[in-house]
Coordinates of C-alpha atoms in Angstrom, one line a residue:
X19 CA 36.2 1.8 -26.7
X20 CA 33.8 -1.1 -26.4
X21 CA 30.4 -0.3 -24.8
X22 CA 28.9 -3.0 -22.7
X23 CA 27.3 -3.8 -19.3
X24 CA 29.3 -5.0 -16.3
X25 CA 28.3 -5.9 -12.8
X26 CA 28.5 -2.9 -10.4
X27 CA 27.6 -4.9 -7.3
X28 CA 25.6 -7.9 -6.1
X29 CA 23.3 -8.5 -3.1
X30 CA 22.9 -11.7 -1.2
X31 CA 19.8 -12.0 1.0
X32 CA 20.6 -14.8 3.5
X33 CA 17.6 -15.8 5.5
X34 CA 18.3 -18.5 8.2
X35 CA 15.0 -20.1 7.3
X36 CA 16.3 -21.0 3.8
X37 CA 20.0 -21.5 4.4
X38 CA 19.7 -24.2 7.2
X39 CA 20.2 -27.7 5.8
X40 CA 18.5 -31.0 6.7
X41 CA 21.3 -31.9 9.2
X42 CA 20.9 -28.5 11.0
X43 CA 24.1 -27.0 9.5
X44 CA 23.7 -23.4 8.4
X45 CA 25.4 -21.3 5.8
X46 CA 25.6 -18.7 8.6
X47 CA 28.0 -21.0 10.5
X48 CA 30.6 -20.3 7.8
X49 CA 32.8 -17.4 8.9
X50 CA 34.4 -16.7 5.5
X51 CA 32.6 -14.4 3.1
X52 CA 33.9 -16.2 0.0
X53 CA 33.2 -19.6 1.4
X54 CA 29.7 -18.6 2.0
X55 CA 29.4 -17.5 -1.7
X56 CA 30.8 -20.8 -2.8
X57 CA 28.3 -22.7 -0.7
X58 CA 25.5 -20.6 -2.2
X59 CA 26.6 -21.8 -5.6
X60 CA 26.3 -25.4 -4.3
X61 CA 22.8 -24.6 -3.1
X62 CA 22.0 -23.1 -6.4
X63 CA 23.1 -26.3 -8.2
X64 CA 20.7 -28.2 -5.8
X65 CA 17.9 -25.9 -6.7
X66 CA 17.2 -24.9 -3.1
X67 CA 14.7 -22.2 -2.4
X68 CA 15.7 -18.8 -1.2
X69 CA 14.0 -15.7 0.0
X70 CA 13.6 -14.6 -3.6
X71 CA 10.6 -16.9 -3.6
X72 CA 8.8 -14.2 -1.6
X73 CA 10.7 -11.0 -2.3
X74 CA 11.0 -9.1 -5.6
X75 CA 13.9 -6.8 -6.1
X76 CA 13.1 -3.7 -8.3
X77 CA 14.0 -0.1 -8.8
X78 CA 11.5 2.2 -7.1
X79 CA 8.8 3.4 -9.6
X80 CA 9.8 7.1 -9.0
X81 CA 13.5 6.3 -10.0
X82 CA 13.2 3.5 -12.6
X83 CA 13.2 5.8 -15.7
X84 CA 16.1 7.8 -14.4
X85 CA 18.1 4.7 -13.7
X86 CA 17.3 3.3 -17.1
X87 CA 18.6 6.5 -18.8
X88 CA 21.8 6.3 -16.6
X89 CA 22.5 2.8 -17.9
X90 CA 21.6 0.7 -14.8
X91 CA 20.1 -2.7 -15.1
X92 CA 18.7 -4.7 -12.2
X93 CA 18.7 -8.5 -12.6
X94 CA 17.5 -11.2 -10.1
X95 CA 20.3 -13.6 -9.0
X96 CA 20.3 -16.6 -6.8
X97 CA 19.3 -15.5 -3.2
X98 CA 19.4 -11.8 -4.2
X99 CA 20.0 -9.5 -7.1
X100 CA 22.8 -7.8 -9.1
X101 CA 23.0 -4.4 -10.7
X102 CA 24.8 -3.9 -14.0
X103 CA 26.0 -0.6 -15.4
X104 CA 26.8 0.5 -18.9
X105 CA 30.5 1.0 -19.2
X106 CA 33.3 1.5 -21.6
X107 CA 36.1 -1.1 -21.7
X108 CA 39.5 0.6 -21.3
X109 CA 42.8 -1.2 -21.8
X110 CA 45.6 0.5 -19.8
X111 CA 49.3 0.7 -20.9
X112 CA 50.2 -2.3 -18.8
X113 CA 47.6 -4.5 -20.5
X114 CA 45.1 -4.5 -17.7
X115 CA 41.5 -4.2 -18.5
X116 CA 39.2 -1.8 -16.6
X117 CA 35.7 -0.5 -17.1
X118 CA 34.7 3.2 -17.0
X119 CA 31.1 4.1 -16.1
X120 CA 29.4 6.1 -18.8
X121 CA 27.4 7.6 -16.0
X122 CA 27.4 7.2 -12.2
X123 CA 25.4 8.8 -9.5
X124 CA 27.2 11.6 -7.7
X125 CA 28.8 10.5 -4.4
X126 CA 26.2 12.3 -2.4
X127 CA 23.3 10.4 -3.9
X128 CA 22.5 6.7 -3.9
X129 CA 21.1 3.8 -5.8
X130 CA 17.9 2.5 -4.3
X131 CA 16.4 -1.0 -4.7
X132 CA 12.9 -1.8 -3.3
X133 CA 12.5 -5.2 -1.7
X134 CA 8.8 -5.8 -2.4
X135 CA 6.9 -8.5 -0.7
X136 CA 5.1 -11.0 -3.0
X137 CA 3.1 -12.2 0.0
X138 CA 3.2 -12.0 3.8
X139 CA 5.4 -15.0 4.3
X140 CA 8.7 -13.0 4.9
X141 CA 7.0 -11.5 8.1
X142 CA 6.0 -15.0 9.2
X143 CA 9.4 -16.8 9.0
X144 CA 11.7 -13.9 9.5
X145 CA 12.7 -12.5 12.9
X146 CA 11.3 -9.1 13.7
X147 CA 8.8 -7.4 16.0
X148 CA 5.2 -8.3 15.5
X149 CA 4.0 -5.2 17.4
X150 CA 6.2 -2.3 16.3
X151 CA 5.8 1.3 17.6
X152 CA 6.3 2.7 14.1
X153 CA 5.5 1.3 10.6
X154 CA 9.2 1.6 9.6
X155 CA 10.6 -0.7 7.0
X156 CA 14.2 -1.9 6.8
X157 CA 17.0 0.1 5.2
X158 CA 20.1 -1.9 4.2
X159 CA 22.9 0.5 3.3
X160 CA 26.7 0.6 2.6
X161 CA 26.8 3.9 4.3
X162 CA 26.9 4.2 8.1
X163 CA 23.3 5.1 8.9
X164 CA 23.0 5.0 12.7
X165 CA 26.0 2.7 13.4
X166 CA 29.2 1.5 11.7
X167 CA 28.9 -1.4 9.2
X168 CA 31.2 -4.4 9.0
X169 CA 32.0 -5.6 5.5
X170 CA 30.3 -7.3 3.7
X171 CA 27.1 -6.8 5.8
X172 CA 24.6 -4.0 5.0
X173 CA 23.1 -3.9 8.5
X174 CA 23.4 -1.8 11.7
X175 CA 25.0 -3.0 14.9
X176 CA 22.6 -4.7 17.4
X177 CA 21.9 -2.6 20.5
X178 CA 23.2 -3.6 23.9
X179 CA 20.7 -5.3 26.2
X180 CA 18.7 -2.9 28.4
X181 CA 16.6 -3.8 31.4
X182 CA 14.2 -1.0 30.6
X183 CA 13.3 -2.4 27.2
X184 CA 10.4 -4.7 26.7
X185 CA 11.7 -7.2 24.1
X186 CA 9.6 -9.3 21.9
X187 CA 10.5 -13.0 21.5
X188 CA 13.4 -13.3 19.1
X189 CA 14.5 -9.7 19.3
X190 CA 18.3 -9.4 19.3
X191 CA 20.6 -7.8 21.8
X192 CA 24.2 -8.0 22.9
X193 CA 25.6 -8.3 26.4
X194 CA 28.5 -6.3 28.0
X195 CA 31.0 -8.8 26.5
X196 CA 29.6 -8.4 23.0
X197 CA 27.9 -11.8 22.8
X198 CA 24.8 -11.8 20.6
X199 CA 21.5 -13.1 22.1
X200 CA 17.9 -13.6 21.2
X201 CA 15.3 -12.8 23.8
X202 CA 12.5 -15.2 24.6
X203 CA 10.0 -16.0 27.4
X204 CA 9.5 -19.2 29.4
X205 CA 6.3 -20.8 30.5
X206 CA 6.0 -18.3 33.4
X207 CA 6.5 -15.3 31.2
X208 CA 10.0 -14.7 32.5
X209 CA 12.6 -13.3 30.0
X210 CA 15.4 -15.6 29.0
X211 CA 18.5 -14.9 26.8
X212 CA 19.5 -17.4 24.1
X213 CA 23.0 -17.1 22.8
X214 CA 23.3 -16.9 19.0
X215 CA 26.3 -19.1 18.2
X216 CA 26.4 -18.8 14.4
X217 CA 29.7 -17.5 13.0
X218 CA 27.8 -14.6 11.3
X219 CA 26.7 -12.1 14.0
X220 CA 25.6 -9.2 11.8
X221 CA 21.9 -9.7 11.4
X222 CA 19.1 -7.5 10.2
X223 CA 17.6 -6.0 13.4
X224 CA 15.3 -3.3 14.7
X225 CA 18.0 -0.7 14.2
X226 CA 17.7 -1.2 10.5
X227 CA 13.9 -0.4 10.5
X228 CA 14.3 3.3 9.8
X229 CA 12.3 4.3 6.8
X230 CA 9.0 6.0 7.5
X231 CA 6.7 8.4 5.7
X232 CA 6.4 12.0 6.8
X233 CA 3.2 11.2 8.7
X234 CA 2.5 7.9 10.4
X235 CA 0.7 6.3 13.4
X236 CA 2.8 5.8 16.5
X237 CA 1.7 2.9 18.8
X238 CA 2.2 3.2 22.5
X239 CA 3.5 0.0 24.1
X240 CA 3.8 0.3 27.8
X241 CA 2.7 -1.9 30.8
X242 CA 1.1 1.2 32.5
X243 CA -1.5 3.7 31.2
X244 CA -0.1 6.7 29.3
X245 CA -2.2 9.8 29.2
X246 CA 0.4 12.4 28.2
X247 CA 2.9 12.1 25.3
X248 CA 5.6 14.4 23.9
X249 CA 7.3 13.5 20.6
X250 CA 10.6 15.3 19.8
X251 CA 12.4 15.1 16.5
X252 CA 16.0 16.2 16.3
X253 CA 18.7 16.3 13.6
X254 CA 22.2 14.8 13.7
X255 CA 23.4 17.9 15.5
X256 CA 20.7 17.5 18.2
X257 CA 18.8 20.5 17.0
X258 CA 15.0 20.3 17.6
X259 CA 13.1 20.1 14.4
X260 CA 9.6 19.6 15.8
X261 CA 7.8 18.9 19.0
X262 CA 4.3 17.3 19.3
X263 CA 2.3 16.9 22.5
X264 CA -0.8 14.8 23.2
X265 CA -3.1 14.6 26.2
X266 CA -6.1 12.4 26.7
X267 CA -8.4 11.4 29.6
X268 CA -8.2 7.8 28.6
X269 CA -5.0 5.8 28.1
X270 CA -3.4 6.7 24.7
X271 CA -2.9 3.6 22.5
X272 CA -1.7 5.4 19.3
X273 CA -1.3 8.9 17.9
X274 CA -0.6 10.4 14.5
X275 CA 2.9 11.9 14.2
X276 CA 2.8 14.3 11.3
X277 CA 6.0 16.0 10.1
X278 CA 4.8 17.0 6.6
X279 CA 5.3 20.7 7.6
X280 CA 9.1 19.9 7.9
X281 CA 9.4 18.1 4.6
X282 CA 12.2 20.4 3.3
X283 CA 14.3 19.8 6.4
X284 CA 13.7 16.1 6.3
X285 CA 14.4 15.6 2.6
X286 CA 18.0 14.4 3.1
X287 CA 18.5 10.6 3.3
X288 CA 20.1 10.8 6.8
X289 CA 18.9 9.6 10.2
X290 CA 16.9 11.8 12.5
X291 CA 16.4 11.0 16.2
X292 CA 12.8 10.5 17.3
X293 CA 12.2 10.5 21.1
X294 CA 8.7 9.9 22.5
X295 CA 8.2 10.3 26.3
X296 CA 5.1 10.1 28.5
X297 CA 3.8 9.7 32.0
X298 CA 4.3 6.5 34.1
X299 CA 7.9 6.2 32.8
X300 CA 7.2 5.8 29.1
X301 CA 10.2 6.5 26.8
X302 CA 10.9 5.5 23.2
X303 CA 13.8 6.5 21.0
X304 CA 14.5 5.5 17.4
X305 CA 16.6 6.7 14.4
X306 CA 14.3 7.3 11.5
X307 CA 14.7 8.4 7.8
X308 CA 11.9 10.1 6.0
X309 CA 10.7 9.6 2.4
X310 CA 7.2 9.6 1.0
X311 CA 8.5 8.6 -2.4
X312 CA 10.6 5.7 -1.2
X313 CA 8.4 4.4 1.6
X314 CA 5.8 1.7 0.8
X315 CA 4.1 -0.6 3.2
X316 CA 4.3 -3.2 0.5
X317 CA 8.1 -3.3 0.8
X318 CA 9.9 -5.5 3.2
X319 CA 12.9 -3.3 2.9
X320 CA 14.9 -0.8 0.9
X321 CA 18.6 -1.2 -0.3
X322 CA 20.6 2.0 -0.4
X323 CA 24.1 2.0 -1.9
X324 CA 26.3 5.0 -2.6
X325 CA 29.2 5.0 -5.0
X326 CA 31.7 6.2 -2.4
X327 CA 31.2 5.8 1.4
X328 CA 33.1 6.1 4.7
X329 CA 34.5 2.6 4.6
X330 CA 36.2 2.0 1.3
X331 CA 35.5 -1.7 1.4
X332 CA 31.9 -0.8 0.6
X333 CA 32.7 1.5 -2.3
X334 CA 31.1 0.6 -5.7
X335 CA 34.0 2.1 -7.7
X336 CA 37.7 2.0 -7.1
X337 CA 39.9 5.0 -6.3
X338 CA 40.9 5.4 -10.0
X339 CA 37.2 5.9 -10.9
X340 CA 36.8 2.6 -12.7
X341 CA 34.6 -0.3 -11.6
X342 CA 35.9 -2.6 -8.9
X343 CA 35.5 -5.5 -11.4
X344 CA 38.6 -5.6 -13.6
X345 CA 41.4 -7.8 -15.1
X346 CA 45.0 -7.1 -14.1
X347 CA 48.0 -7.4 -16.4
X348 CA 48.5 -11.0 -15.3
X349 CA 45.0 -11.9 -16.5
X350 CA 43.6 -12.2 -13.0
X351 CA 40.1 -10.9 -12.5
X352 CA 38.8 -9.0 -9.5
X353 CA 35.0 -9.5 -9.1
X354 CA 32.5 -6.8 -8.3
X355 CA 31.6 -6.4 -4.6
X356 CA 29.1 -8.8 -3.1
X357 CA 27.2 -7.5 -0.1
X358 CA 25.3 -9.6 2.4
X359 CA 22.0 -9.1 4.3
X360 CA 21.8 -11.9 6.9
X361 CA 18.4 -12.4 8.5
X362 CA 17.5 -14.5 11.5
X363 CA 14.5 -16.7 11.2
X364 CA 11.4 -16.4 13.5
X365 CA 12.0 -17.8 17.0
X366 CA 8.8 -19.5 18.0
X367 CA 7.3 -22.0 20.3
X368 CA 5.2 -24.9 18.9
X369 CA 1.9 -25.6 20.6
X370 CA 0.3 -29.0 20.0
X371 CA -3.5 -29.5 20.2
X372 CA -5.5 -32.7 19.6
X373 CA -7.4 -32.5 16.3
X374 CA -10.6 -33.7 18.0
X375 CA -10.5 -31.3 20.9
X376 CA -9.3 -33.8 23.5
X377 CA -6.8 -33.1 26.2
X378 CA -3.3 -34.1 25.3
X379 CA -1.2 -36.0 27.8
X380 CA 2.5 -35.6 28.1
X381 CA 4.4 -38.6 27.0
X382 CA 7.3 -39.3 29.5
X383 CA 10.0 -39.2 26.8
X384 CA 9.0 -35.6 26.0
X385 CA 9.1 -34.0 29.4
X386 CA 12.3 -32.1 28.6
X387 CA 10.8 -30.8 25.3
X388 CA 7.1 -30.0 26.1
X389 CA 5.0 -28.9 29.0
X390 CA 1.2 -29.4 29.4
X391 CA -0.9 -26.2 29.4
X392 CA -4.7 -26.0 29.2
X393 CA -5.1 -29.3 27.5
X394 CA -2.3 -28.6 25.0
X395 CA 1.4 -29.2 24.9
X396 CA 3.8 -26.3 24.2
X397 CA 7.5 -26.4 23.6
X398 CA 9.7 -25.5 26.6
X399 CA 12.2 -23.8 24.3
X400 CA 11.5 -21.9 21.1
X401 CA 12.8 -23.0 17.8
X402 CA 14.4 -21.0 15.0
X403 CA 12.2 -21.8 12.0
X404 CA 13.8 -23.6 9.1
X405 CA 12.6 -24.7 5.7
X406 CA 14.4 -28.1 5.8
X407 CA 15.4 -28.7 9.5
X408 CA 12.7 -29.8 12.0
X409 CA 13.9 -31.0 15.4
X410 CA 12.9 -29.4 18.7
X411 CA 15.6 -28.7 21.2
X412 CA 15.2 -29.8 24.9
X413 CA 15.2 -27.2 27.7
X414 CA 18.9 -27.8 28.4
X415 CA 19.8 -27.2 24.7
X416 CA 21.8 -30.4 24.5
X417 CA 19.4 -32.8 22.7
X418 CA 17.0 -32.7 19.8
X419 CA 13.9 -34.6 18.9
X420 CA 11.9 -34.7 15.7
X421 CA 8.3 -33.7 16.2
X422 CA 5.7 -32.3 13.8
X423 CA 6.5 -28.8 12.6
X424 CA 4.1 -26.0 11.6
X425 CA 3.6 -24.7 8.2
X426 CA 3.7 -20.9 7.6
X427 CA 0.3 -20.3 9.3
X428 CA -0.8 -17.6 11.7
X429 CA 1.6 -16.4 14.4
X430 CA 0.1 -16.1 17.8
X431 CA 1.3 -14.1 20.8
X432 CA 0.1 -15.0 24.3
X433 CA -0.1 -13.1 27.6
X434 CA 3.3 -14.5 28.6
X435 CA 4.9 -12.8 25.6
X436 CA 5.5 -16.1 23.9
X437 CA 5.3 -16.2 20.1
X438 CA 4.0 -19.6 18.9
X439 CA 2.4 -21.6 16.1
X440 CA -0.5 -24.1 16.7
X441 CA -0.3 -27.6 15.3
X442 CA -3.2 -30.0 15.4
X443 CA -2.2 -33.6 15.8
X444 CA -4.2 -36.9 15.9
X445 CA -4.1 -39.2 18.9
X446 CA -0.8 -41.2 18.6
X447 CA 1.9 -42.8 20.7
X448 CA 3.7 -39.4 20.9
X449 CA 0.5 -37.6 21.6
X450 CA -1.8 -39.6 23.9
X451 CA -5.1 -38.1 25.0
X452 CA -7.2 -38.3 28.1
X453 CA -10.3 -40.5 27.6

């Protein structure tokens, strides 16, 4: 038997910010998994940037030595990473070639990969709540954690829209017919739904933000004062694990939820249901997974892959116990599974201000794109940020216009719930000023 390393699986992290081209076409418009992989190869040949610029894939420190002894190797790849495993080459009687793992994690365990932020840019250009109730980080898994997955995507299903939820701009929801929308707010602070028309609909979303430490701060986000809180943690069978109550004479803004006393019960890598209720109609529910060893605020996310899972399409090994990657008797190769993590880019308004502090006037040709507001001009419709595509869309969503775009500066959130970036512009034909 030959001993060698073969690919066990590969991950592709597809952020809309990087996979949108100069003409506005997006890799996420391609419905076929293998065609998307082919287009990634084309992008690689063109040396296009990916989210790897700002994310480092690595084994968690607490598991790195164990994985090394087990024969796992983690390598960066274009727009993601791949994991190799030490195997023995086996030639079967029919002449086919397969690869037997010398060691593989038991089916009940998993392989973990930390997605560590090299900087804060992923939070700037990626869709996601700016003000989250918990400090949870993403978990991307081939196991059904919370909801059923759809191959090849390692993300949870987006939740159906609820009138009782206060959405942030860009936050995803589905309607009764299953259409995917991003929520945003107009100039009057009224909520608006923007249909997501890409072929890919399975995006990283708030349901994937599950990983928390055993003790963390919970932020109360409610339009009315909350003076009483009760936090209830339940297991998958709806059994109460712990209840915590809080009362204060002044409105509660945040509290410490400490479940360290239940560490033994919470040690399994499975979802638990956290429900926090309070006076004045406050209610919050979330699926959470606890781990002090795997959680880090420096991580953007955590990848969790088990050898065998509910949906066989996500398995890392074939039913015969050999790797998925193999060569059949006819000489045809089957590749290792490639999983995808699609990420929507930040949905943001652009606000233009004169670089000398003068009042900007609205040029007639831009009345369907911008509106005047306190001496500035702000886009009527938000834009999904892109590295290479810059037009603004008019309020009807039918026309585009090239206007200055922001860098990756500070994100701002106004009282109308709009997320925006400021751009300072000189006096020009497009940006006349009041003299």
